[in-house]
Amino acid sequence: MSALFDILASAGLWAAVLRIATPLILGTIGALLSERAGVLNLGIEGIMTFGAMVGWLTVYNGADLWVGVLAAALGGAMFGLLHSALTVTLGLSQHVSGLGVTLFASSFAYYVFRLMVPVAGTPPTITPFQPLDIPGLSSLPFFGPAFFNQTAPTYLAIGLAIALAYVIARTPVGLAIRMTGENPHAAEAQGVNPMAVRYGAVIAGSALMGVGGAFLTLSAFNSFFPTMVQGRGWICIALVVFASWRPERALLGAILFALFDAFQLRLQTVLNGVVPYQIFLMIPYLLSIVALAVMARRARVPQALMQPYRRGER
Amino acid sequence: MMTETVLDISNVSKRFGDNLANDDISLSLAKGEIVALLGENGAGKTTLMSILFGHYVPDTGSVSVMGEALPPGKPRAAIRAGIGMVHQHFSLAPNLTVLENVMTGTENLWSLGSNVSAGRKKLVEISQRFGLKVDPDARLGDLSVGEQQRVEILKALYNDARILVLDEPTAVLTKLEAETLFSTLKDMAAQGLSLIFISHKLDEVMATADRIVVLRGGKLVAERRAGDTSKAELAELMVGRKVTRPLREASTPGEIVLEAAGVTVRSGGVDRLKAVDFRLRAGEVLGIIGVSGNGQAVLAQLLSGTIGRTAGDLVLFGKGVGDLTVADAVANGIGRIPEDRNRDGAIGEMAIWENAVLERLPEFSKAGLVDRKAGIGFAQKIIDGFDVRGGTPTSRIRLLSGGNMQKLILGRNLIEHPKILLAAQPARGLDEGAVAAVHERILEARRAGTAVLLISEDLDEVMALADRIQAIVGGRLSPSVNAEDVDAQRLGLMMAGEWEDTTHAV
C-alpha cells in the first residue's frame, strides 16, 4: 500500500502525467471542436501520425522546432479540408470518410517518410523541445519538477484547451458552432452559413490533431516511427464523449487518462513478477471504459452530429 | 396608416423540374396588415415564402422590402431587411437555452466576447412588449411546443423583424395555444408589424386575417378582404371545385370482430390505459375521441401489436388472443394508419413501392428475392386507385405531400379489404381536399364491411364518420354513445371526463 502512495507522491509521476496528456489534450479538443459543429472526425489517428511525421521531417531538414509545429498544423488542416470536402460538401458518411482519411494519412505519412529518409539501422533523430525553465515556479519543491518542468508545447496544449472552452461557451462564433452542431437549419435561418462553420471547425480541429501528433516526435521522443500514435487518436474520440463535448472536461479527462497510464507504468516495476505486466497495460483502457460508462450516460450529444446538411432539405 | 406598403413581391416564378411551383405571383403587404396565404398542400405557399426569405432563388421576378430590392438567395439580407420567418418545423436547437437560440448569428462572429446581458435585456423587453412570456435561461428542449413557437417568434422579433411570416403556425398547436397565438398576432399588427401567415384552415384564416390570398397549383387565383368572403367561397377557390366532406349513411353493423374487456396497459410505472372496454363490429365506425395525450397512442400501439397488456382480455373474431404481435395484426387483416405517418407510417428515403409492399413481403417474394416488378405493379394499383399524386412507384416517398402520403398509406391498407382498420388521427395536417378524400375512403371501407376504429381529436370528423363514440380521458374510456344521440356540447363534456357510468349503448 505504501508503495502505491509513494508512486502518487513522486514528482516524476506528475511530470510524466502532463507529458503523456499533451497529445491527448490536443487531439481531444481537435475532435471536440469538429464534433461540436456536427462532424465526427475519425481521421484523427491518421492525422496525428501525419502531423508527427511532417513536424519531425521539417525539423530534421533544418527548420526551427516551432516551424515543425506549424507544419504539423498545416498538414493536419490539409486532411481536415479533405474530410470536410467529403462529409460537408458531398454529404458522405462521416464514419467511412474518417476511417478512409485515417488509413490514407497514416500510409501517406509512412510513404513520405520513406521517400525522404533513407532506411538506416538506427532511426535518425532531432533535438527535441527542452523543458522550459519558469523562473520562480520551476524551482519550487515538488511542484516545480512535477508541474513546471514541461516543454513549451505542453503549456500550449493546456492554454489552447482553456481558450477553446472560452470560445465555445462565450463567443458569438462559439454559439454559431454549437448551433450548427445542434441544428444546422436553425443556424442557416439566423444567417449563419453552416457549411462554412463546419469546414472551419473540421479544418481547425484537424490542425490541432496534427500538432498533437507532432508533440510525440518533437517533444516526447526525437524520432519518427509509423506506429507511434498507437491508438491515441481513438482514445481522444472516447475522451470527447467522456468530456460531454466540453473542452474544460476534455482537459481533465486527458489528464486523468494520462494519470492511469503513468501510474500503471510505475506499478509494473513495483509489482514486477507478481502480476503479469500485460494486466497493467490494460488498466488505463479498462478504467476509461468504466469512466466513459459513468460519464457518458449524462452526456448531451450534439443533435446534428453525423448528419449531413443539405440546403433546403429537412 | 394601412396604405404604406412594406413588402412587394412582383411576378415571381419558380420551377422545380417539371413542376412550376410558383407561376408569376405578385403580392404586396401593408404596414400593420395581416395577410393569410391560403392554399392546399403543394399549392406553392411554402415555395413563395422560401423565395421571400432567400432560401430559394426565383427564376424570374423580384422581392422588395420598404421599396428596396432584396438580393435573391440571401437569408442574411432578408433578415437585415426586417423579414422574420417562423417555420412550421421549428428552427431551434433543443440543447441550447432560449437566449442562445435567439442570439445565434446576431452578433459579429469574430468579436471576442458575447454581450449576453444586453441580449437578455432586449429579449425580456420584447417578450413583455408582445406578451410572449418565456424564461430566457430555460433549455429549449424542456419547453412545450407552444412555448417553442413563442421562442421562434421572439427570434424573429429580436432580429428587428418588421414583417413576420408564419408557415402553418397552428399545425402543431393545441386549440387553446392556437387561440393565444392569434390574439398575439393581432396585437403585433396593432403595434405596426405586418404579418403573412400560411394556412389551409378556413376558420383561423377568416377569424384572423385582414386580407386573404388564395394560391392554387402555383398560381395566385384570388384575393379577398376577410369581410367580403365566406368559408364556402374560400374552400372552393382553394380546391378549385366544390368540396363537401362526406357523411356516413345509415347501416346495420355485423358481428363483433374485436372486443376489449378491462384492458390495462402499464408502461413506465404509469397506467396508460385503465381497464378499458370496447366492442368493435364489422361495418361500423367506432370513434374514440379525446384530447391528444390521454392514452390514444397507447391504445393504437396495443391494437397494432407494438405494446403488451398488463391486465384484461382482447378478443379477436371471437377468440381470446392474449397479446397481439405485429405479425398477428398483419396476419389477421388489421390495417393500421399510424398517427405520425412520417415516423411510423413510412420510410422516407425508400421508394413508394417498397413502402407499399413492406408488410406483405412474403407475397412479393420469388425464390427468396423481392419481386420488384410485382411490387411496382402493386404500388401503381394503389396510386391509380387512391388518386395519389406527385410520385411514381419508384420515387422516394418523402417527396409526396402529407395528403398524398396519407392516401398511399390508406391505399396500402385498404386495397386488400382488411377486416379491421385502425385509423389514428387520419386527417391530421391534411388540407380540405385531402380530408374529404380520406373520409370518403374510410366510409367506403365501412360500407364494404370493415370495422373501423377511428381515433381522433376532431369533433367534426368523429361526428361525420362514427356510428358510436367513446371518449378517452386519462387512459379511461367512457361507455359508448350513439352518434345520433349526442351533440358537440355533450361530446365536449365527455372529452373533459364528464360522463355518467349508467348510459350504455352497445
Short mmCIF file of C-alpha atoms in Angstrom, two decimals, chain A residues 169 172 175-176 178-179 190, chain B residues 92-107 114-127 134-141 143 147 150-152 154-155 158-159:
data_model
loop_
_atom_site.label_atom_id
_atom_site.label_comp_id
_atom_site.label_asym_id
_atom_site.label_seq_id
_atom_site.Cartn_x
_atom_site.Cartn_y
_atom_site.Cartn_z
CA ALA A 169 -19.07 28.90 -24.31
CA PRO A 172 -20.59 34.52 -30.94
CA LEU A 175 -22.51 29.85 -30.32
CA ALA A 176 -22.61 29.59 -34.12
CA ARG A 178 -22.83 24.90 -31.23
CA MET A 179 -25.95 25.86 -33.16
CA GLN A 190 -30.27 33.02 -38.44
CA LEU B 92 -34.40 25.65 -32.93
CA ALA B 93 -31.74 23.71 -31.08
CA PRO B 94 -33.17 21.72 -28.16
CA ASN B 95 -29.89 21.51 -26.23
CA LEU B 96 -29.31 25.25 -26.15
CA THR B 97 -31.05 27.78 -23.95
CA VAL B 98 -33.78 30.09 -25.19
CA LEU B 99 -31.41 33.03 -25.09
CA GLU B 100 -28.71 31.16 -27.01
CA ASN B 101 -31.22 30.13 -29.64
CA VAL B 102 -32.32 33.71 -30.04
CA MET B 103 -28.83 35.23 -30.07
CA THR B 104 -27.18 32.91 -32.59
CA GLY B 105 -25.84 34.88 -35.51
CA THR B 106 -26.95 38.25 -34.12
CA GLU B 107 -23.51 39.46 -33.11
CA SER B 114 -20.68 37.96 -26.35
CA ASN B 115 -22.80 40.62 -24.71
CA VAL B 116 -25.16 38.19 -23.02
CA SER B 117 -26.64 40.65 -20.56
CA ALA B 118 -27.60 43.10 -23.30
CA GLY B 119 -29.13 40.20 -25.24
CA ARG B 120 -31.14 39.06 -22.24
CA LYS B 121 -32.38 42.59 -21.61
CA LYS B 122 -33.53 43.00 -25.20
CA LEU B 123 -35.24 39.60 -25.18
CA VAL B 124 -37.11 40.31 -21.95
CA GLU B 125 -38.16 43.70 -23.27
CA ILE B 126 -39.58 42.24 -26.49
CA SER B 127 -41.25 39.39 -24.70
CA VAL B 134 -40.69 32.82 -21.79
CA ASP B 135 -37.73 32.08 -19.50
CA PRO B 136 -34.53 33.14 -21.31
CA ASP B 137 -32.40 30.59 -19.48
CA ALA B 138 -34.64 27.55 -19.91
CA ARG B 139 -33.27 24.74 -22.03
CA LEU B 140 -35.30 24.84 -25.21
CA GLY B 141 -35.95 21.11 -25.27
CA LEU B 143 -40.37 23.73 -23.30
CA GLU B 147 -43.58 27.82 -25.90
CA ARG B 150 -43.04 31.62 -28.95
CA VAL B 151 -39.24 31.39 -29.00
CA GLU B 152 -39.32 31.08 -32.77
CA LEU B 154 -39.18 36.04 -30.44
CA LYS B 155 -36.16 35.10 -32.52
CA TYR B 158 -35.13 40.00 -31.80
CA ASN B 159 -33.72 40.42 -35.29
#
